[in-house]
Amino acid sequence: MAKGPNAFRTISEAADELGVPQHVLRFWETKFSFIRPMKRAGGRRFYRPQDVAVLNGVRTLLHSEGLTIKGVQKLHRDQGLAQVVAAGIGSNGSASLDPDFDYGAPQAPPKRLDTGARDRLAFALDDLTAIKSRLDGLLVRG
């Protein structure tokens, strides 16, 4: 009996649907921070339909388009998760963009703080540390 299109998939079902071995999906989790299946007790993975769509996009980019792992990471960083998913649409008939899922905007690289901002943050951290010490003291007495 086949699962419905919105059903969660085990790692073996996701791997079969994508045509890759299970260990490849586990490896991709270590290389792509945006691949995050749900994990149940004992670490068992369950892939939502949008997870399978993301995996399909990664598979297409790596295996069909010839991108490297760093290339897929850069595409995600520069153009966002929706672009990764879009790469897999139509490649095996199973992937599509879920209109109810927020794939997020591309992430901008972190900005470097100037010296003044660093000094203000250090000062604020010192204040917060002092306040925490006072509160800890009140808790011990109370």
Coordinates of N, CA, C and O in Angstrom, one line a residue:
M1 N 0.8 -1.2 0.0 CA 0.0 0.0 0.0 C 0.9 1.2 0.0 O 1.7 1.4 0.9
A2 N 0.7 2.1 -1.0 CA 1.5 3.3 -1.1 C 1.1 4.4 -0.1 O -0.1 4.5 0.2
K3 N 2.0 5.2 0.3 CA 1.7 6.3 1.2 C 1.2 7.4 0.4 O 1.5 7.6 -0.8
G4 N 0.4 8.3 1.1 CA -0.1 9.5 0.5 C 1.0 10.5 0.2 O 2.1 10.4 0.8
P5 N 0.7 11.5 -0.6 CA 1.8 12.5 -0.9 C 2.2 13.3 0.3 O 3.3 13.9 0.3
N6 N 1.4 13.4 1.3 CA 1.7 14.3 2.5 C 2.2 13.4 3.6 O 2.5 14.0 4.7
A7 N 2.4 12.1 3.4 CA 2.8 11.3 4.5 C 4.3 11.4 4.7 O 5.1 11.7 3.8
F8 N 4.8 11.2 6.0 CA 6.2 11.2 6.3 C 6.8 10.0 5.7 O 6.2 8.9 5.6
R9 N 8.1 10.1 5.4 CA 8.8 8.9 4.8 C 10.0 8.6 5.8 O 10.6 9.4 6.4
T10 N 10.2 7.3 5.9 CA 11.4 6.8 6.6 C 12.6 7.0 5.7 O 12.5 7.3 4.5
I11 N 13.8 6.9 6.3 CA 15.0 7.1 5.5 C 15.0 6.1 4.3 O 15.4 6.5 3.2
S12 N 14.6 4.9 4.5 CA 14.6 3.9 3.4 C 13.6 4.3 2.3 O 13.9 4.1 1.1
E13 N 12.5 4.8 2.7 CA 11.5 5.2 1.7 C 11.9 6.4 1.0 O 11.8 6.5 -0.3
A14 N 12.5 7.4 1.7 CA 13.0 8.6 1.0 C 14.2 8.2 0.1 O 14.2 8.7 -1.1
A15 N 15.1 7.3 0.5 CA 16.2 6.9 -0.3 C 15.7 6.2 -1.6 O 16.2 6.4 -2.7
D16 N 14.7 5.3 -1.4 CA 14.2 4.6 -2.6 C 13.5 5.6 -3.6 O 13.7 5.5 -4.8
E17 N 12.7 6.5 -3.0 CA 12.1 7.5 -3.9 C 13.0 8.4 -4.7 O 12.8 8.7 -5.8
L18 N 14.2 8.7 -4.0 CA 15.2 9.5 -4.7 C 16.2 8.8 -5.5 O 17.0 9.3 -6.3
G19 N 16.2 7.4 -5.3 CA 17.2 6.6 -6.1 C 18.6 6.7 -5.6 O 19.6 6.7 -6.4
V20 N 18.8 7.0 -4.3 CA 20.1 7.1 -3.7 C 20.2 6.2 -2.4 O 19.2 5.9 -1.8
P21 N 21.4 5.7 -2.1 CA 21.5 4.9 -0.8 C 21.2 5.7 0.4 O 21.4 6.9 0.4
Q22 N 20.8 5.0 1.5 CA 20.5 5.7 2.7 C 21.7 6.5 3.3 O 21.5 7.6 3.8
H23 N 22.9 5.9 3.2 CA 24.1 6.5 3.7 C 24.3 7.9 3.0 O 24.9 8.8 3.6
V24 N 23.9 8.0 1.8 CA 24.1 9.3 1.1 C 23.2 10.4 1.8 O 23.7 11.5 2.0
L25 N 22.0 10.0 2.1 CA 21.1 11.0 2.8 C 21.7 11.4 4.2 O 21.7 12.6 4.5
R26 N 22.3 10.4 4.9 CA 22.9 10.8 6.2 C 24.2 11.7 5.9 O 24.4 12.6 6.7
F27 N 24.9 11.4 4.9 CA 26.1 12.2 4.6 C 25.7 13.6 4.2 O 26.3 14.6 4.7
W28 N 24.6 13.8 3.4 CA 24.1 15.1 3.0 C 23.7 15.9 4.2 O 23.9 17.1 4.2
E29 N 23.2 15.2 5.2 CA 22.8 16.0 6.5 C 24.0 16.6 7.1 O 23.9 17.7 7.7
T30 N 25.2 16.0 7.0 CA 26.4 16.5 7.6 C 27.0 17.7 6.7 O 27.7 18.5 7.3
K31 N 26.6 17.7 5.5 CA 27.2 18.8 4.6 C 26.3 19.9 4.3 O 26.7 21.0 4.0
F32 N 25.0 19.7 4.5 CA 24.0 20.8 4.2 C 23.1 21.0 5.4 O 22.3 20.2 5.8
S33 N 23.3 22.2 6.1 CA 22.6 22.5 7.3 C 21.1 22.6 7.1 O 20.4 22.5 8.0
F34 N 20.7 22.8 5.9 CA 19.3 23.0 5.6 C 18.6 21.7 5.4 O 17.3 21.7 5.3
I35 N 19.2 20.5 5.5 CA 18.6 19.2 5.5 C 18.4 18.8 6.9 O 19.4 18.5 7.6
R36 N 17.2 18.9 7.4 CA 16.9 18.6 8.8 C 15.6 17.7 8.9 O 14.5 18.3 9.2
P37 N 15.7 16.4 8.8 CA 14.5 15.6 8.9 C 14.2 15.6 10.4 O 15.0 15.9 11.3
M38 N 12.9 15.2 10.7 CA 12.5 15.1 12.1 C 13.1 13.8 12.6 O 13.3 12.8 11.9
K39 N 13.5 13.8 13.9 CA 14.1 12.6 14.5 C 13.3 12.3 15.7 O 13.0 13.1 16.5
R40 N 12.9 11.0 15.7 CA 12.2 10.4 16.9 C 13.1 9.8 17.9 O 14.3 9.8 17.6
A41 N 12.6 9.2 18.9 CA 13.4 8.5 19.9 C 14.2 7.5 19.2 O 13.8 6.8 18.3
G42 N 15.5 7.4 19.7 CA 16.4 6.5 19.1 C 17.1 7.0 17.8 O 17.8 6.3 17.1
G43 N 16.8 8.3 17.4 CA 17.4 8.9 16.3 C 16.8 8.5 14.9 O 17.4 8.8 13.9
R44 N 15.6 7.9 14.9 CA 15.0 7.5 13.7 C 14.5 8.7 12.9 O 13.8 9.5 13.5
R45 N 14.9 8.7 11.6 CA 14.6 9.9 10.8 C 13.2 9.7 10.1 O 12.9 8.7 9.6
F46 N 12.5 10.9 10.0 CA 11.3 10.9 9.3 C 11.3 12.2 8.4 O 11.5 13.3 8.9
Y47 N 11.1 12.0 7.1 CA 11.2 13.0 6.1 C 9.8 13.5 5.8 O 9.0 12.7 5.3
R48 N 9.6 14.8 5.9 CA 8.4 15.5 5.5 C 8.4 15.6 4.0 O 9.5 15.5 3.4
P49 N 7.3 15.9 3.3 CA 7.3 16.1 1.9 C 8.2 17.2 1.5 O 9.0 17.0 0.5
Q50 N 8.3 18.3 2.2 CA 9.2 19.4 1.9 C 10.7 18.9 2.0 O 11.6 19.4 1.3
D51 N 11.0 18.0 3.0 CA 12.3 17.5 3.2 C 12.7 16.7 1.9 O 13.8 16.8 1.4
V52 N 11.8 15.9 1.4 CA 12.1 15.1 0.2 C 12.3 16.0 -1.0 O 13.2 15.7 -1.8
A53 N 11.5 17.1 -1.0 CA 11.7 18.0 -2.1 C 13.1 18.7 -2.1 O 13.7 18.8 -3.1
V54 N 13.5 19.0 -0.9 CA 14.9 19.6 -0.7 C 15.9 18.6 -1.1 O 16.9 18.9 -1.9
L55 N 15.8 17.3 -0.7 CA 16.7 16.3 -1.0 C 16.8 16.0 -2.5 O 17.8 15.8 -3.1
N56 N 15.6 16.1 -3.1 CA 15.5 15.9 -4.6 C 16.3 17.0 -5.3 O 17.0 16.8 -6.3
G57 N 16.1 18.2 -4.8 CA 16.9 19.3 -5.4 C 18.4 19.2 -5.3 O 19.1 19.4 -6.2
V58 N 18.8 18.7 -4.1 CA 20.2 18.5 -3.9 C 20.7 17.4 -4.8 O 21.8 17.5 -5.4
R59 N 20.0 16.3 -4.9 CA 20.4 15.2 -5.8 C 20.5 15.7 -7.2 O 21.5 15.4 -7.9
T60 N 19.5 16.4 -7.7 CA 19.6 16.9 -9.0 C 20.8 17.8 -9.3 O 21.5 17.7 -10.3
L61 N 21.0 18.7 -8.3 CA 22.2 19.7 -8.5 C 23.5 18.9 -8.5 O 24.4 19.2 -9.3
L62 N 23.6 17.9 -7.6 CA 24.9 17.2 -7.5 C 25.0 16.2 -8.7 O 26.1 16.1 -9.3
H63 N 24.0 15.4 -8.9 CA 24.1 14.3 -9.9 C 23.8 14.7 -11.3 O 24.5 14.1 -12.2
S64 N 22.9 15.5 -11.5 CA 22.5 15.9 -12.9 C 23.1 17.2 -13.4 O 23.6 17.3 -14.6
E65 N 23.2 18.2 -12.5 CA 23.7 19.5 -12.9 C 25.3 19.6 -12.8 O 25.9 20.5 -13.2
G66 N 25.8 18.6 -12.0 CA 27.3 18.6 -11.9 C 27.9 19.5 -10.9 O 29.1 19.8 -10.9
L67 N 27.0 20.1 -10.0 CA 27.6 21.0 -9.0 C 28.3 20.2 -7.9 O 28.0 19.0 -7.7
T68 N 29.3 20.9 -7.3 CA 30.0 20.2 -6.2 C 29.2 20.5 -4.9 O 28.2 21.3 -4.9
I69 N 29.6 19.9 -3.8 CA 28.9 20.2 -2.5 C 29.1 21.7 -2.2 O 28.1 22.3 -1.8
K70 N 30.2 22.2 -2.4 CA 30.4 23.7 -2.1 C 29.6 24.5 -3.0 O 29.1 25.6 -2.7
G71 N 29.4 24.0 -4.3 CA 28.5 24.8 -5.2 C 27.1 24.8 -4.8 O 26.4 25.8 -4.9
V72 N 26.6 23.7 -4.2 CA 25.2 23.7 -3.7 C 25.1 24.5 -2.5 O 24.1 25.3 -2.3
Q73 N 26.1 24.5 -1.6 CA 26.1 25.3 -0.4 C 26.1 26.8 -0.8 O 25.3 27.6 -0.2
K74 N 26.8 27.2 -1.8 CA 26.9 28.6 -2.3 C 25.5 29.0 -2.9 O 25.0 30.1 -2.6
L75 N 24.9 28.1 -3.7 CA 23.6 28.4 -4.3 C 22.6 28.6 -3.2 O 21.8 29.6 -3.3
H76 N 22.6 27.8 -2.2 CA 21.7 28.0 -1.0 C 21.9 29.3 -0.3 O 21.0 30.0 0.0
R77 N 23.2 29.6 -0.1 CA 23.6 30.8 0.6 C 23.2 32.1 -0.2 O 22.6 33.0 0.3
D78 N 23.4 32.0 -1.5 CA 23.2 33.2 -2.4 C 21.7 33.3 -2.8 O 21.2 34.4 -3.0
Q79 N 21.0 32.2 -3.1 CA 19.7 32.3 -3.7 C 18.6 31.7 -2.9 O 17.4 31.8 -3.2
G80 N 18.9 31.0 -1.8 CA 17.9 30.4 -0.9 C 17.5 29.0 -1.1 O 17.8 28.4 -2.2
L81 N 16.7 28.5 -0.2 CA 16.3 27.1 -0.3 C 15.3 26.8 -1.4 O 15.3 25.8 -2.0
A82 N 14.5 27.8 -1.7 CA 13.5 27.6 -2.8 C 14.2 27.3 -4.1 O 13.7 26.5 -4.9
Q83 N 15.4 27.9 -4.3 CA 16.1 27.7 -5.6 C 16.7 26.2 -5.6 O 16.7 25.6 -6.6
V84 N 17.1 25.7 -4.4 CA 17.6 24.3 -4.3 C 16.4 23.4 -4.7 O 16.6 22.5 -5.5
V85 N 15.3 23.7 -4.1 CA 14.1 22.8 -4.3 C 13.7 22.9 -5.8 O 13.3 21.9 -6.4
A86 N 13.7 24.1 -6.3 CA 13.3 24.3 -7.7 C 14.1 23.5 -8.7 O 13.6 23.1 -9.7
A87 N 15.4 23.3 -8.4 CA 16.3 22.5 -9.2 C 15.8 21.1 -9.4 O 16.0 20.5 -10.4
G88 N 15.1 20.6 -8.4 CA 14.6 19.2 -8.5 C 13.2 19.0 -9.0 O 12.8 17.9 -9.2
I89 N 12.5 20.1 -9.2 CA 11.1 20.0 -9.7 C 11.1 19.4 -11.1 O 11.8 19.9 -12.0
G90 N 10.4 18.4 -11.3 CA 10.2 17.7 -12.6 C 11.3 16.7 -12.9 O 11.2 16.0 -13.8
S91 N 12.3 16.6 -12.0 CA 13.4 15.7 -12.3 C 13.1 14.3 -12.1 O 13.5 13.4 -12.8
N92 N 12.2 14.0 -11.1 CA 11.7 12.6 -11.0 C 10.2 12.6 -10.8 O 9.6 11.6 -10.4
G93 N 9.5 13.7 -10.9 CA 8.1 13.8 -10.8 C 7.6 13.9 -9.4 O 6.4 14.1 -9.2
S94 N 8.4 13.8 -8.4 CA 7.9 13.8 -7.0 C 8.0 15.1 -6.3 O 7.3 15.4 -5.3
A95 N 8.9 16.0 -6.8 CA 9.1 17.3 -6.0 C 8.3 18.4 -6.6 O 8.0 18.5 -7.7
S96 N 7.8 19.2 -5.6 CA 7.1 20.5 -6.0 C 7.3 21.4 -4.8 O 7.5 21.0 -3.7
L97 N 7.1 22.7 -5.1 CA 7.2 23.7 -4.0 C 5.9 23.6 -3.2 O 4.8 23.6 -3.8
D98 N 6.0 23.5 -1.9 CA 4.8 23.5 -1.0 C 4.5 25.0 -0.7 O 5.3 25.7 -0.1
P99 N 3.3 25.4 -1.1 CA 3.0 26.9 -1.0 C 2.8 27.3 0.5 O 2.9 28.4 0.8
D100 N 2.6 26.3 1.4 CA 2.4 26.6 2.8 C 3.7 26.5 3.6 O 3.7 26.8 4.8
F101 N 4.8 26.2 3.0 CA 6.1 26.0 3.7 C 7.0 27.2 3.4 O 7.1 27.7 2.2
D102 N 7.6 27.8 4.4 CA 8.5 29.0 4.3 C 9.9 28.5 4.0 O 10.5 28.0 4.9
Y103 N 10.3 28.6 2.8 CA 11.7 28.2 2.4 C 12.7 29.2 2.8 O 13.9 28.9 2.7
G104 N 12.3 30.4 3.2 CA 13.2 31.4 3.7 C 13.9 32.1 2.5 O 14.1 31.7 1.4
A105 N 14.4 33.3 2.9 CA 15.1 34.1 2.0 C 16.6 33.7 2.0 O 17.0 33.1 3.0
P106 N 17.3 34.1 1.0 CA 18.8 33.8 1.1 C 19.4 34.4 2.3 O 19.0 35.5 2.7
Q107 N 20.3 33.8 2.9 CA 21.0 34.3 4.1 C 22.2 35.2 3.7 O 23.0 34.7 2.9
A108 N 22.2 36.4 4.2 CA 23.3 37.3 4.0 C 24.5 36.8 4.8 O 24.3 36.4 5.9
P109 N 25.7 37.0 4.4 CA 26.8 36.7 5.2 C 26.8 37.6 6.5 O 26.4 38.7 6.4
P110 N 27.3 37.1 7.6 CA 27.3 37.9 8.8 C 28.3 39.1 8.6 O 29.3 39.0 7.9
K111 N 27.8 40.3 9.1 CA 28.6 41.5 9.0 C 29.6 41.6 10.1 O 29.4 41.2 11.3
R112 N 30.8 42.1 9.8 CA 31.8 42.3 10.9 C 31.5 43.6 11.7 O 31.0 44.6 11.1
L113 N 31.7 43.5 13.0 CA 31.4 44.6 13.9 C 32.6 45.5 13.9 O 33.7 45.1 13.9
D114 N 32.3 46.8 13.9 CA 33.4 47.8 14.0 C 33.8 47.8 15.5 O 33.2 47.3 16.4
T115 N 35.0 48.4 15.8 CA 35.5 48.5 17.1 C 34.5 49.1 18.1 O 34.4 48.6 19.2
G116 N 33.9 50.2 17.7 CA 32.9 50.8 18.6 C 31.8 49.9 19.0 O 31.4 49.8 20.2
A117 N 31.2 49.1 18.1 CA 30.2 48.2 18.3 C 30.7 47.1 19.3 O 29.9 46.6 20.2
R118 N 31.9 46.6 19.0 CA 32.4 45.6 19.9 C 32.6 46.1 21.3 O 32.3 45.4 22.3
D119 N 33.1 47.3 21.5 CA 33.2 47.9 22.8 C 31.9 48.0 23.5 O 31.8 47.7 24.7
R120 N 30.8 48.5 22.8 CA 29.5 48.6 23.4 C 29.0 47.3 23.8 O 28.4 47.1 24.9
L121 N 29.2 46.2 23.0 CA 28.7 44.9 23.4 C 29.5 44.3 24.6 O 28.9 43.7 25.4
A122 N 30.8 44.6 24.6 CA 31.6 44.1 25.8 C 31.1 44.8 27.0 O 31.0 44.2 28.1
F123 N 30.8 46.1 27.0 CA 30.3 46.9 28.1 C 29.0 46.3 28.5 O 28.7 46.1 29.7
A124 N 28.1 46.0 27.6 CA 26.8 45.5 27.9 C 26.9 44.1 28.6 O 26.2 43.8 29.5
L125 N 27.8 43.3 28.0 CA 28.1 42.0 28.6 C 28.6 42.1 30.0 O 28.1 41.3 30.9
D126 N 29.4 43.0 30.3 CA 29.9 43.2 31.7 C 28.8 43.6 32.6 O 28.7 43.1 33.7
D127 N 27.9 44.5 32.1 CA 26.7 44.9 32.9 C 25.8 43.7 33.2 O 25.4 43.5 34.3
L128 N 25.6 42.9 32.2 CA 24.7 41.7 32.4 C 25.3 40.7 33.3 O 24.6 40.1 34.1
T129 N 26.6 40.5 33.2 CA 27.3 39.6 34.1 C 27.2 40.1 35.6 O 26.9 39.3 36.5
A130 N 27.4 41.4 35.8 CA 27.2 41.9 37.1 C 25.8 41.8 37.7 O 25.6 41.4 38.8
I131 N 24.8 42.0 36.8 CA 23.4 41.9 37.2 C 23.1 40.4 37.6 O 22.5 40.1 38.6
K132 N 23.6 39.5 36.8 CA 23.4 38.1 37.0 C 24.0 37.7 38.4 O 23.4 36.9 39.1
S133 N 25.2 38.2 38.7 CA 25.9 37.9 40.0 C 25.0 38.4 41.1 O 24.8 37.7 42.1
R134 N 24.4 39.6 41.0 CA 23.6 40.1 42.1 C 22.3 39.2 42.2 O 21.9 39.0 43.3
L135 N 21.7 38.9 41.1 CA 20.5 38.0 41.2 C 20.9 36.6 41.8 O 20.1 36.1 42.6
D136 N 22.0 36.1 41.4 CA 22.4 34.8 42.0 C 22.6 34.9 43.5 O 22.2 34.0 44.2
G137 N 23.1 36.1 43.9 CA 23.3 36.3 45.4 C 21.9 36.4 46.1 O 21.8 35.9 47.2
L138 N 21.0 37.0 45.4 CA 19.6 37.1 46.0 C 19.0 35.8 46.1 O 18.3 35.5 47.1
L139 N 19.2 34.9 45.1 CA 18.6 33.6 45.1 C 19.2 32.7 46.3 O 18.5 31.9 46.9
V140 N 20.5 32.9 46.5 CA 21.1 32.1 47.6 C 20.6 32.5 48.9 O 20.3 31.7 49.8
R141 N 20.4 33.8 49.1 CA 19.9 34.3 50.4 C 18.4 34.0 50.6 O 18.0 33.8 51.7
G142 N 17.6 34.0 49.5 CA 16.2 33.8 49.6 C 15.8 32.4 49.8 O 15.3 31.8 50.6

